[in-house]
Tab-separated table of C-alpha atoms and ligand atoms in Angstrom:
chain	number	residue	atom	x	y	z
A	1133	UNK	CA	-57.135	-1.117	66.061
A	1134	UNK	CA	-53.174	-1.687	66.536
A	1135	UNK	CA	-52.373	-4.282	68.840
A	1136	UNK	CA	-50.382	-3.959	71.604
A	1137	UNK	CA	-47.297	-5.028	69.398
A	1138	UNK	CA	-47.966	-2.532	66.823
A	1139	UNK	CA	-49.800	-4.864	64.677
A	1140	UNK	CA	-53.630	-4.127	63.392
A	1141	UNK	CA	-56.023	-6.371	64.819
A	1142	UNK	CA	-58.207	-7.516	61.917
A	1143	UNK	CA	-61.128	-9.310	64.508
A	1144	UNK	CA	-64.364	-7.182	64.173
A	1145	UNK	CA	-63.472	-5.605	60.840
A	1146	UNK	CA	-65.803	-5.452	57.902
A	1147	UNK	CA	-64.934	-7.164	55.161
A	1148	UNK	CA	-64.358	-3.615	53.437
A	1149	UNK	CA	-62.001	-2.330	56.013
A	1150	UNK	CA	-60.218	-5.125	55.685
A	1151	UNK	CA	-59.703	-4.614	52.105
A	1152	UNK	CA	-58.046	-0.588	53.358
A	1153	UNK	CA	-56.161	-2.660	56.178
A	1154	UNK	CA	-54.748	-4.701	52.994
A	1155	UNK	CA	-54.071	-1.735	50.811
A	1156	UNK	CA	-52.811	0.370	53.826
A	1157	UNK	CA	-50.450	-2.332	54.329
A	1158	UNK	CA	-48.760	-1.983	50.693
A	1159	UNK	CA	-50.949	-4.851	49.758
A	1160	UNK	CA	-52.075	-4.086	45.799
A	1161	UNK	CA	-55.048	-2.676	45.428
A	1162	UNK	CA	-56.466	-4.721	43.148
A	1163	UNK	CA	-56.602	-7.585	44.665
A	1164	UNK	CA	-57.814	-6.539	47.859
A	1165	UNK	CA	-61.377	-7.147	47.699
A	1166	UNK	CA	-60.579	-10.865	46.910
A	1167	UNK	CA	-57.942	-11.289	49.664
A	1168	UNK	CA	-60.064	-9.714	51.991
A	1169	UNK	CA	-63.274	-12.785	51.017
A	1170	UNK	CA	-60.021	-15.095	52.110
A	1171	UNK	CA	-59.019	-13.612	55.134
A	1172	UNK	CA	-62.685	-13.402	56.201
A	1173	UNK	CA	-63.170	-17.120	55.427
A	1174	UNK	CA	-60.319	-18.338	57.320
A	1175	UNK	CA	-61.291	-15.948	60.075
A	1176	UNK	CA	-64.821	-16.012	60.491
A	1177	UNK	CA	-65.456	-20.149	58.963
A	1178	UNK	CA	-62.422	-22.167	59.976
A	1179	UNK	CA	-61.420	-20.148	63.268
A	1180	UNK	CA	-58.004	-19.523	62.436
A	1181	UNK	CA	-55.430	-17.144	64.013
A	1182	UNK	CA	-52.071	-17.920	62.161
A	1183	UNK	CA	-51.747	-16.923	59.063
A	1184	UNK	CA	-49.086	-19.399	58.006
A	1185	UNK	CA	-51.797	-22.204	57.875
A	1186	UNK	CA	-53.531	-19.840	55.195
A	1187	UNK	CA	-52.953	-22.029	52.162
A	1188	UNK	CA	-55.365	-20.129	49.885
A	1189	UNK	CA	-52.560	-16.927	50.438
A	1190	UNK	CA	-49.099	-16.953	49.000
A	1191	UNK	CA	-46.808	-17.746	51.167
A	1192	UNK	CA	-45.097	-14.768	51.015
A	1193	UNK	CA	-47.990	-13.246	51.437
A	1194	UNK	CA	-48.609	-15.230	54.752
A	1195	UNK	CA	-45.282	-14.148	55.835
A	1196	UNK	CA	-46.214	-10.385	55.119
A	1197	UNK	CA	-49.755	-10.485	56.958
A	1198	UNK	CA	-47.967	-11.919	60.377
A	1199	UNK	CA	-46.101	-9.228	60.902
A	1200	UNK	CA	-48.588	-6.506	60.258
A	1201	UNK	CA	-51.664	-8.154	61.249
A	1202	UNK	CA	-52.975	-10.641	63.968
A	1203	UNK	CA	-56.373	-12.019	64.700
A	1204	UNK	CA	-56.778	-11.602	68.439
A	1205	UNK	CA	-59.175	-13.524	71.040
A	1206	UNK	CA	-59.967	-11.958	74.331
A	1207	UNK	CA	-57.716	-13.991	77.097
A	1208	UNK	CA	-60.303	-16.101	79.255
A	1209	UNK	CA	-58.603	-15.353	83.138
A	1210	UNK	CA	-61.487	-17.506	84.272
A	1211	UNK	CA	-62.936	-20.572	83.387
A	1212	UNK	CA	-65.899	-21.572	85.359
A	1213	UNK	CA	-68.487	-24.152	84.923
A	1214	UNK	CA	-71.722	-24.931	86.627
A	1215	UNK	CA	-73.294	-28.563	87.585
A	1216	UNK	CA	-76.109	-27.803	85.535
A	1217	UNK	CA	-73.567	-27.721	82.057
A	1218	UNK	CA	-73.690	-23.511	82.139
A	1219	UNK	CA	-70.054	-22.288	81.698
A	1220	UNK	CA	-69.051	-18.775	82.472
A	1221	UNK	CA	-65.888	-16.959	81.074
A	1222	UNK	CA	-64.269	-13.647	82.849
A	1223	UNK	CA	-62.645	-11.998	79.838
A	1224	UNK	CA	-59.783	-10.217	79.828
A	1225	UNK	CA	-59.026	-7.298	77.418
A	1226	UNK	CA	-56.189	-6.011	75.804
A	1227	UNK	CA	-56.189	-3.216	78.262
A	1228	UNK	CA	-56.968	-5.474	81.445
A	1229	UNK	CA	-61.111	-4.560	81.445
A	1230	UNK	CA	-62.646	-7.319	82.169
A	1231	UNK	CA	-66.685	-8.570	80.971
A	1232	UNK	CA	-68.445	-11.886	81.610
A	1233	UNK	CA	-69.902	-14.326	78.965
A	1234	UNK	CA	-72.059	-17.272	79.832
A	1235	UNK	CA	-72.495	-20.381	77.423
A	1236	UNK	CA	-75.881	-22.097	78.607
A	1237	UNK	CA	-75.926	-25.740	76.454
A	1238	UNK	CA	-79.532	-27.462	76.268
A	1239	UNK	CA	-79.490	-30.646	75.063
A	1240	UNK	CA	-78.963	-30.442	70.848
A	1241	UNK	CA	-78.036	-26.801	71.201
A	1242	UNK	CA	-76.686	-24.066	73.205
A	1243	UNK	CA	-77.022	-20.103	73.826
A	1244	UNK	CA	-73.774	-17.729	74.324
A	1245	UNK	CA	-75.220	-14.608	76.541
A	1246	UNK	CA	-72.625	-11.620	75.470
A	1247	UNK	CA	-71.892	-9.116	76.584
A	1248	UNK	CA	-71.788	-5.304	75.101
A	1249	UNK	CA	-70.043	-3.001	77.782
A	1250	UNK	CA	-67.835	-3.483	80.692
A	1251	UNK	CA	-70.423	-2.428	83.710
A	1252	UNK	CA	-73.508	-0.431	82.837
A	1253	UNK	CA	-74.933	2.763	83.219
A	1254	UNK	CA	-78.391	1.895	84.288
A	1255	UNK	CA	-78.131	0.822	87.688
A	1256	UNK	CA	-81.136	-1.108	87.844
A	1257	UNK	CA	-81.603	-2.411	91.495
A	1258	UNK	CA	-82.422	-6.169	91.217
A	1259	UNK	CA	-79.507	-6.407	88.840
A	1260	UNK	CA	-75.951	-6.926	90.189
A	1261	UNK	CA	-73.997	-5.751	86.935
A	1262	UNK	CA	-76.033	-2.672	87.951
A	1263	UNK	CA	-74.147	-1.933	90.713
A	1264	UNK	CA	-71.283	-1.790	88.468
A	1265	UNK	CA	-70.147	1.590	87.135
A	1266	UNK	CA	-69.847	1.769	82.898
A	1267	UNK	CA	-66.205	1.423	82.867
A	1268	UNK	CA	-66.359	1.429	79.070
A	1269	UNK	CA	-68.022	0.028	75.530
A	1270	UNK	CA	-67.152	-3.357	74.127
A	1271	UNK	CA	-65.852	-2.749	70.679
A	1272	UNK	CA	-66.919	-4.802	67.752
A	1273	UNK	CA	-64.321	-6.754	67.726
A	1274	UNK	CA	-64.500	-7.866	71.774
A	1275	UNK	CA	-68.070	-8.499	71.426
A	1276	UNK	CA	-67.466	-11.119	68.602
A	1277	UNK	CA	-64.533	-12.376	70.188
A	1278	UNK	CA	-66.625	-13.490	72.679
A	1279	UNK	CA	-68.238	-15.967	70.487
A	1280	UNK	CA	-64.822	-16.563	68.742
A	1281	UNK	CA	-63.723	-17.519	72.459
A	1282	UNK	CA	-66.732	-19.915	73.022
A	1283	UNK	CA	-66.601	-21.534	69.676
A	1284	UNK	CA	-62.722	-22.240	70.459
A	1285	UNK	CA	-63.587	-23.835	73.287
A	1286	UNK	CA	-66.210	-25.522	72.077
A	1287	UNK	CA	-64.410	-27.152	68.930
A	1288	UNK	CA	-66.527	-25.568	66.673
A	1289	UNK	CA	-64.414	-25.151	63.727
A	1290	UNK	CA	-64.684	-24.903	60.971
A	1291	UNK	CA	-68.329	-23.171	61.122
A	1292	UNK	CA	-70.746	-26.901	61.595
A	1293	UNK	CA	-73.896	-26.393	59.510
A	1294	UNK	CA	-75.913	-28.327	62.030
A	1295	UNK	CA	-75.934	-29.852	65.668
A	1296	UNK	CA	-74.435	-26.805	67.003
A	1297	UNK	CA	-73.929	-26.747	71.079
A	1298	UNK	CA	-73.446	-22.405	70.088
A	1299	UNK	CA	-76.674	-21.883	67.824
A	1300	UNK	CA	-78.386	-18.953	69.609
A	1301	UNK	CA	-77.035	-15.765	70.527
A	1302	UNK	CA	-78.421	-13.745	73.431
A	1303	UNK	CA	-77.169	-10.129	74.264
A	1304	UNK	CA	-78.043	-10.117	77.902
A	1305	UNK	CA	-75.003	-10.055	79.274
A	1306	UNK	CA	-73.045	-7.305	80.809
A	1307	UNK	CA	-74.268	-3.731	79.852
A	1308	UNK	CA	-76.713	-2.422	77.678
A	1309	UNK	CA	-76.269	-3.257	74.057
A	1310	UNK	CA	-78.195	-0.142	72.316
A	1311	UNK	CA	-76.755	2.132	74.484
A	1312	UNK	CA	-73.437	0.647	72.588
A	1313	UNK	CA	-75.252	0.019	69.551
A	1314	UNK	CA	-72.845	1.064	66.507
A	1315	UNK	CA	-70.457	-1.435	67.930
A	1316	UNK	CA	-73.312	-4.076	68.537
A	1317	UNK	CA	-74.136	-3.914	65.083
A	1318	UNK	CA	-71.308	-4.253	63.371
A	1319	UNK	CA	-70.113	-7.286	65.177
A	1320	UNK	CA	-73.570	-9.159	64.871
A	1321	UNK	CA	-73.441	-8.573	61.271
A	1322	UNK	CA	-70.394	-10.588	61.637
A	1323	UNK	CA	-71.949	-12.958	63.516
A	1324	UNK	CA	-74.806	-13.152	61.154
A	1325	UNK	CA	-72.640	-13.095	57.826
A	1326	UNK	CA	-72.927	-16.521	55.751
A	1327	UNK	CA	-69.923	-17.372	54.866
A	1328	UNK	CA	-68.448	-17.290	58.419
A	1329	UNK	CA	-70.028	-17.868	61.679
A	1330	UNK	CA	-73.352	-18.106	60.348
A	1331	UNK	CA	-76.077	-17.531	63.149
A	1332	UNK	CA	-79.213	-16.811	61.597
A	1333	UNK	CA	-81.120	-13.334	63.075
A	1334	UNK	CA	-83.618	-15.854	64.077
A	1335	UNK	CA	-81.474	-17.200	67.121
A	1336	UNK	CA	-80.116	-13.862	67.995
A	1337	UNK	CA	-82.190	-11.925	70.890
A	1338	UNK	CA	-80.970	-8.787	71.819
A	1339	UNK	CA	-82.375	-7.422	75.779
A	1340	UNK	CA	-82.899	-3.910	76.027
A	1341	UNK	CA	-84.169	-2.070	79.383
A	1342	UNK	CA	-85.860	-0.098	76.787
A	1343	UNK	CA	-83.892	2.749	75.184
A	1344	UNK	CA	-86.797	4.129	73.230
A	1345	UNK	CA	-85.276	5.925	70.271
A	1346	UNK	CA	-83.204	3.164	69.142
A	1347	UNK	CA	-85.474	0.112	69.360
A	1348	UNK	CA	-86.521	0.893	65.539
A	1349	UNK	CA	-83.315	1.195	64.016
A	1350	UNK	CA	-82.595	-2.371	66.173
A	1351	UNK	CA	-85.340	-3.741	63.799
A	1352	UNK	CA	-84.755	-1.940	61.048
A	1353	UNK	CA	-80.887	-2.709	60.939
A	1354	UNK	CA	-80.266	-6.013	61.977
A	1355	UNK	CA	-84.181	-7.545	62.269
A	1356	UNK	CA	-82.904	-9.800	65.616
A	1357	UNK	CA	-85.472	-11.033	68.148
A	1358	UNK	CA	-86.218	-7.907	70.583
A	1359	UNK	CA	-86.406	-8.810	74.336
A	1360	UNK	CA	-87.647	-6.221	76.977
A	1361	UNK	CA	-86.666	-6.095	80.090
A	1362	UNK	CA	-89.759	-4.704	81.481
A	1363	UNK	CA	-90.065	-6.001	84.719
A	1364	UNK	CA	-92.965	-3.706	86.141
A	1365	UNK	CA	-96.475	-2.818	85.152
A	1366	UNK	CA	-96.649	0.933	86.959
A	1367	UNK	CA	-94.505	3.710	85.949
A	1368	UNK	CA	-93.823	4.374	89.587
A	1369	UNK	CA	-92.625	1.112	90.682
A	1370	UNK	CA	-90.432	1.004	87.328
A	1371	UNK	CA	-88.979	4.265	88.120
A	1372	UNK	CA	-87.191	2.589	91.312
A	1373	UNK	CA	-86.302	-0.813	89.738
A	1374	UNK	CA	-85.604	0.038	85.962
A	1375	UNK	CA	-84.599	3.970	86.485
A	1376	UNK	CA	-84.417	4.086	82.484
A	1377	UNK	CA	-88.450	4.012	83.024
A	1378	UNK	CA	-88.130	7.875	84.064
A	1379	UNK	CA	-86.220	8.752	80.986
A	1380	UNK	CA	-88.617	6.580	78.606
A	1381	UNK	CA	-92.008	5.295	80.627
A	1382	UNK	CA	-93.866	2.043	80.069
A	1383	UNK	CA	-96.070	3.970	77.743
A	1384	UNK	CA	-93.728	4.964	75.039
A	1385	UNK	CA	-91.383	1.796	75.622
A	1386	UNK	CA	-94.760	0.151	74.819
A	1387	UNK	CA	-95.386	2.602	72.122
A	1388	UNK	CA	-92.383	1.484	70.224
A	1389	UNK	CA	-92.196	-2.347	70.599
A	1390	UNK	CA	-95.535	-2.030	68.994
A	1391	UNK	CA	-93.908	-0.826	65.859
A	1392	UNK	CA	-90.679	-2.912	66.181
A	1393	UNK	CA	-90.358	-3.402	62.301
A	1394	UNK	CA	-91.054	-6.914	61.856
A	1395	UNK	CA	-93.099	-7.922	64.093
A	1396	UNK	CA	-95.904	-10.368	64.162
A	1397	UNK	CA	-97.221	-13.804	65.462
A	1398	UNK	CA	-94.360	-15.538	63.973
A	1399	UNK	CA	-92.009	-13.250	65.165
A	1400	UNK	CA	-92.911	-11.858	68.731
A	1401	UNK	CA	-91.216	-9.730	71.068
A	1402	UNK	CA	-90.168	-11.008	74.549
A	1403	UNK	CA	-91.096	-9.392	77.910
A	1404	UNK	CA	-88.705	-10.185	80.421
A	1405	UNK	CA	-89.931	-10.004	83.905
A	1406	UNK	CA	-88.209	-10.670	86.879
A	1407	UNK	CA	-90.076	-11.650	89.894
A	1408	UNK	CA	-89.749	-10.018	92.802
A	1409	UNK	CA	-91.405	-10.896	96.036
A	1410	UNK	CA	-93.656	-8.074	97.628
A	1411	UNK	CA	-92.821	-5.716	94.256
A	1412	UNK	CA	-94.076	-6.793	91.353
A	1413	UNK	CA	-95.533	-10.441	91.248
A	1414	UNK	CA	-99.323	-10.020	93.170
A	1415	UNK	CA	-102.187	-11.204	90.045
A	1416	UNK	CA	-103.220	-7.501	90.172
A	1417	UNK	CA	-99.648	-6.784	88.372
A	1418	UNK	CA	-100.602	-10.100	86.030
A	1419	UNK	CA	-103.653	-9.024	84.558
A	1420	UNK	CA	-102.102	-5.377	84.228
A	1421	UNK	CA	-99.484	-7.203	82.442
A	1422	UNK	CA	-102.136	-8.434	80.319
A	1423	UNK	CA	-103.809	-5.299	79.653
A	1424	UNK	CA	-100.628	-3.632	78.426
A	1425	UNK	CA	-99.939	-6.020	76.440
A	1426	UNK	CA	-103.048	-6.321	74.319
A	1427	UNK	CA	-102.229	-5.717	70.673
A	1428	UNK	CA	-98.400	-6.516	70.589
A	1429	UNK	CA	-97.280	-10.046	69.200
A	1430	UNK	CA	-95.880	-10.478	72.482
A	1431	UNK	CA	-94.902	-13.788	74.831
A	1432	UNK	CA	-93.736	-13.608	78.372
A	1433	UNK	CA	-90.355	-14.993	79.870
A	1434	UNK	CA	-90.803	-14.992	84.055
A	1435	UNK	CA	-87.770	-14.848	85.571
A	1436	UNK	CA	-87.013	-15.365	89.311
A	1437	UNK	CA	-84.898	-13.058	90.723
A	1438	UNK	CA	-81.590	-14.499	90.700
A	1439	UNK	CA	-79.742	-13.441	94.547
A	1440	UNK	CA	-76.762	-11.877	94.694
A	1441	UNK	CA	-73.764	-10.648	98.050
A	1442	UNK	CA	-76.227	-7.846	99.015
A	1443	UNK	CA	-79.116	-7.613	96.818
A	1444	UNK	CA	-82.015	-5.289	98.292
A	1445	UNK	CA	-85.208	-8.257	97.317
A	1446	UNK	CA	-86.155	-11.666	97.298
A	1447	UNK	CA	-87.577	-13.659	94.735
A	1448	UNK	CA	-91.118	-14.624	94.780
A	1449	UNK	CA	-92.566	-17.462	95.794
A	1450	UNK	CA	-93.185	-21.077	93.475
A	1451	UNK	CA	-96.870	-20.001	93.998
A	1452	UNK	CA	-96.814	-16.629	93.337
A	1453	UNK	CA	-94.987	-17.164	90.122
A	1454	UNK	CA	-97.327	-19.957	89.093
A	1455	UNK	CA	-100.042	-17.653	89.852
A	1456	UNK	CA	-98.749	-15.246	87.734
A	1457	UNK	CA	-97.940	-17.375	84.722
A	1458	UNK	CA	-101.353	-18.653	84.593
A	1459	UNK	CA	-103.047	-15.703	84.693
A	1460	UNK	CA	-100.993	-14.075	81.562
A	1461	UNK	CA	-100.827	-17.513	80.101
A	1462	UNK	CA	-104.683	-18.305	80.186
A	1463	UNK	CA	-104.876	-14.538	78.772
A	1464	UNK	CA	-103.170	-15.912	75.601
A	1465	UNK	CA	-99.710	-15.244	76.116
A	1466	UNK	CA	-96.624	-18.146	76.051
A	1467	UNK	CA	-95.381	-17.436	79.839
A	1468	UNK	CA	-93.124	-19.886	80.848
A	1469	UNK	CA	-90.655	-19.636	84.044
A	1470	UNK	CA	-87.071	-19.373	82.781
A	1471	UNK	CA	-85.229	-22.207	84.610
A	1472	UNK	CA	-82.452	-20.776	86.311
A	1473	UNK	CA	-79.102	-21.671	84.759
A	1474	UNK	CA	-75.619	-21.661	86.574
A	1475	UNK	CA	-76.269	-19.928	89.662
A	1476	UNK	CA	-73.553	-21.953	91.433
A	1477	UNK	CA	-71.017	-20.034	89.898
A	1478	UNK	CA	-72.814	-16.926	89.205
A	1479	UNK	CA	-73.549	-17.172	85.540
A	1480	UNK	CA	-77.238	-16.577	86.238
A	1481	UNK	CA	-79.361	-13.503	84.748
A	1482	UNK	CA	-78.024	-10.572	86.410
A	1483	UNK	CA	-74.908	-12.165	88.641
A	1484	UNK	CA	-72.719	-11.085	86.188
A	1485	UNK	CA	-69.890	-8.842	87.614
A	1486	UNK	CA	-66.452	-8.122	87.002
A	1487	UNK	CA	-63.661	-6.203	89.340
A	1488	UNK	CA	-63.337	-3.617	86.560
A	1489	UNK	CA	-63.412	-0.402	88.193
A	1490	UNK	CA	-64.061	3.632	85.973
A	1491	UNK	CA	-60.919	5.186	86.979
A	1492	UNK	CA	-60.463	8.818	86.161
A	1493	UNK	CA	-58.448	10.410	83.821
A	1494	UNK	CA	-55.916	11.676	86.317
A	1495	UNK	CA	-55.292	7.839	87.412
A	1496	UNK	CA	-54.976	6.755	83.960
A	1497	UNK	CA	-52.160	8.864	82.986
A	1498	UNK	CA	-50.112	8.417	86.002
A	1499	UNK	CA	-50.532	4.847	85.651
A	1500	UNK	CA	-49.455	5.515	81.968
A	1501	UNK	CA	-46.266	7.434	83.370
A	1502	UNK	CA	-45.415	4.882	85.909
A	1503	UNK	CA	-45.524	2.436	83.082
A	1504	UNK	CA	-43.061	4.325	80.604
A	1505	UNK	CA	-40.933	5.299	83.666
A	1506	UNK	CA	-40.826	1.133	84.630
A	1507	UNK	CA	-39.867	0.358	80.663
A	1508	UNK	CA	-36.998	2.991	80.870
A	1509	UNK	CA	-36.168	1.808	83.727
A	1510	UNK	CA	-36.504	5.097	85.744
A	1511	UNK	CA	-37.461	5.831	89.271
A	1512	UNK	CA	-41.461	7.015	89.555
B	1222	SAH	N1	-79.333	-4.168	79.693
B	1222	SAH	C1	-80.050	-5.169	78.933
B	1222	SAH	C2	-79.258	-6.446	78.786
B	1222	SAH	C3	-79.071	-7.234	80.072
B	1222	SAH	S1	-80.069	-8.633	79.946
B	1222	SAH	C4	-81.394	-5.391	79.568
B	1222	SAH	O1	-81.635	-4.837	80.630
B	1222	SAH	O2	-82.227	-6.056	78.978
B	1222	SAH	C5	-80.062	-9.285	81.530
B	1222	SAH	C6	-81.458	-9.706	81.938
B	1222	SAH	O3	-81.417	-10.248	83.270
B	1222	SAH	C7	-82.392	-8.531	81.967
B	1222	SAH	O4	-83.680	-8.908	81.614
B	1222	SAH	C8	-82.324	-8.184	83.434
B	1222	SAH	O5	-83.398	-7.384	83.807
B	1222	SAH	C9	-82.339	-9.539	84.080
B	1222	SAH	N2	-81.862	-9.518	85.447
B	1222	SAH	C10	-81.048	-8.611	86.018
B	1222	SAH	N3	-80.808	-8.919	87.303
B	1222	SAH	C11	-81.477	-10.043	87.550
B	1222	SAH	C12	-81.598	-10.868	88.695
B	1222	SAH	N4	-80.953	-10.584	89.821
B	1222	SAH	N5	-82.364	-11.971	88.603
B	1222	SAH	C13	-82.985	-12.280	87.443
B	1222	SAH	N6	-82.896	-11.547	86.328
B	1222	SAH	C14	-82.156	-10.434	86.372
């Protein structure tokens, strides 16, 4: 992807089109493969951006790759942080979209919540990135920047091999990540490559509302923890608060987490459920819960409703969601409450939102002309 000085971005290539970048370039061809293992470890290991620091390259070489190549980060245009530690970036892309991205640090570790798409499609009601319109896909190489971005900032280069305040990865931040999946994929496998930023599938978790037909290839591809958002325990009260539920229903969502490839005891699959007072939280919905459940390695993640400027519910009450925990806990199911986590600054589960706005095609290209006419200096 050319840069918007002409020169090709090699952030969120694999290591193979890196090699064509090379060779594309005028770079010989036979040497590609290895320069590309060099790039990639000075990219993806040490965090590097300038070339001329590249000692393993000639330095001719070095010279060469800076003027055809750069290794971009997404610009950070805010920089919040929460009392609780949680620290929330608004990203800016190289075309002004903007996405949020939420470090949450626990004591000996830490979890980056990315995100895959600037707004979202699914307009779920509880969830203020839902009332967002999809303004477009993340491409590989923004949704690893974002953990380039965080690792920067968190001074942790070159790649530590333990003790790491960014050792999880959670993709439950803006948008829907299978609905951008080809682009999710190929930057996790970045992400998950060992000789670079080396985070284990094992502390990646990747939220879906449920897009049926592509929760197997999830497994199948990358084998990362699968978290439903799921939310509701009746088809009709899903419709309203997850409308995915009338493409794909509880049924067949269930259906296919069932045969996430996998799967067991060791290796469960998260339900995310939000609790809403008066919706979804009475001990009817628990032991329903419960019921649905039976037969997947499953564990429970309660999660009170976050508020947000204008939200249509309230979250439910301490007792209800004890109540509820203990009945799916004492059913034999790990349900613990997720603490909420920078809700000061609106870094919680579902606050994020960003001023991007879809514009139409029409707008784009007479913001394009008004552009060229400002560089040549002409009236619009
Ligand atoms: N689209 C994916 C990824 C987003 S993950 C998905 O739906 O799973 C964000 C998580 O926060 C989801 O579980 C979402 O349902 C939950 N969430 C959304 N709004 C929330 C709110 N206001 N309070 C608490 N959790 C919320």
């Amino acid at each position: 992807m050319p840069s918007a000085d002409g020169r090709t971005d090699l952030l969120g290539l694999t290591r193979a089109e890196i090699a064509a970048a090379l060779i594309a370039a005028g770079e010989p061809e036979k040497s590609a493969r290895m320069r590309a293992n060099q790039l990639w470890h000075w990219i993806y290991y040490r965090g590097v951006r300038d070339f001329s620091v590249m000692t393993t390259l000639a330095k001719d070489m070095r010279e060469r790759m800076a003027e055809k190549f750069c290794i971009s980060r997404p610009q950070a245009s805010r920089d919040l942080q929460s009392v609780d530690g949680t620290r929330k970036w608004l990203l800016k892309f190289a075309d002004g979209e903007e996405a949020e991205c939420v470090h949450i640090p626990e004591e000996d570790r830490g979890a980056l919540c990315v995100s895959s798409q600037v707004g979202c499609t699914l307009t779920c009601r509880f969830c203020h990135t839902g009332t967002m319109k999809l303004v477009r896909n993340l491409s590989a190489g923004e949704i690893v920047g974002q953990v380039m971005l965080a690792r920067d900032h968190l001074n942790e280069w070159p790649s530590p091999p333990e003790g790491r305040m960014l050792s999880n990865i959670v993709m439950m931040g803006m948008g829907e990540p299978l609905y951008n999946f080809d682009n999710v994929s190929k930057a996790l496998k970045i992400v998950m490559d060992n000789e670079g930023i080396a985070i284990s599938k094992r502390r990646i978790t990747l939220s879906t509302a449920g897009v049926v037909p592509m929760i197997e290839r999830c497994g199948a591809e990358l084998g990362v923890n699968l978290a439903i958002s799921l939310h509701a325990v009746r088809d009709d009260i899903r419709d309203v608060i997850v409308p995915l539920n009338k493409k794909y229903p509880i049924k067949e969502l269930l259906a296919a987490c069932a045969s996430y490839p996998g799967l067991s005891n060791a290796r469960r699959i998260t339900f995310e459920y939000v609790m809403l007072k008066g919706i979804n939280d009475s001990a009817a919905d628990a032991k329903e819960l419960v019921r649905l459940l039976k037969g997947i390695p499953a564990k429970v993640n309660l999660i009170p409703f976050n508020p947000w400027p204008g939200a249509p519910y309230e979250c439910s009450s301490d007792e209800a969601i004890r109540k509820f925990s203990d009945i799916v806990f004492n059913a034999g199911y790990s349900s613990p409450v997720r603490t909420p986590r920078g809700r000061d600054i609106m870094a919680a589960c579902g606050q994020l939102k960003s001023a991007s706005v879809k514009r139409s095609k029409a707008e784009i290209l007479r913001e394009q002309a008004a552009k060229e006419a400002a560089a040549a200096n002409l009236p619009v």
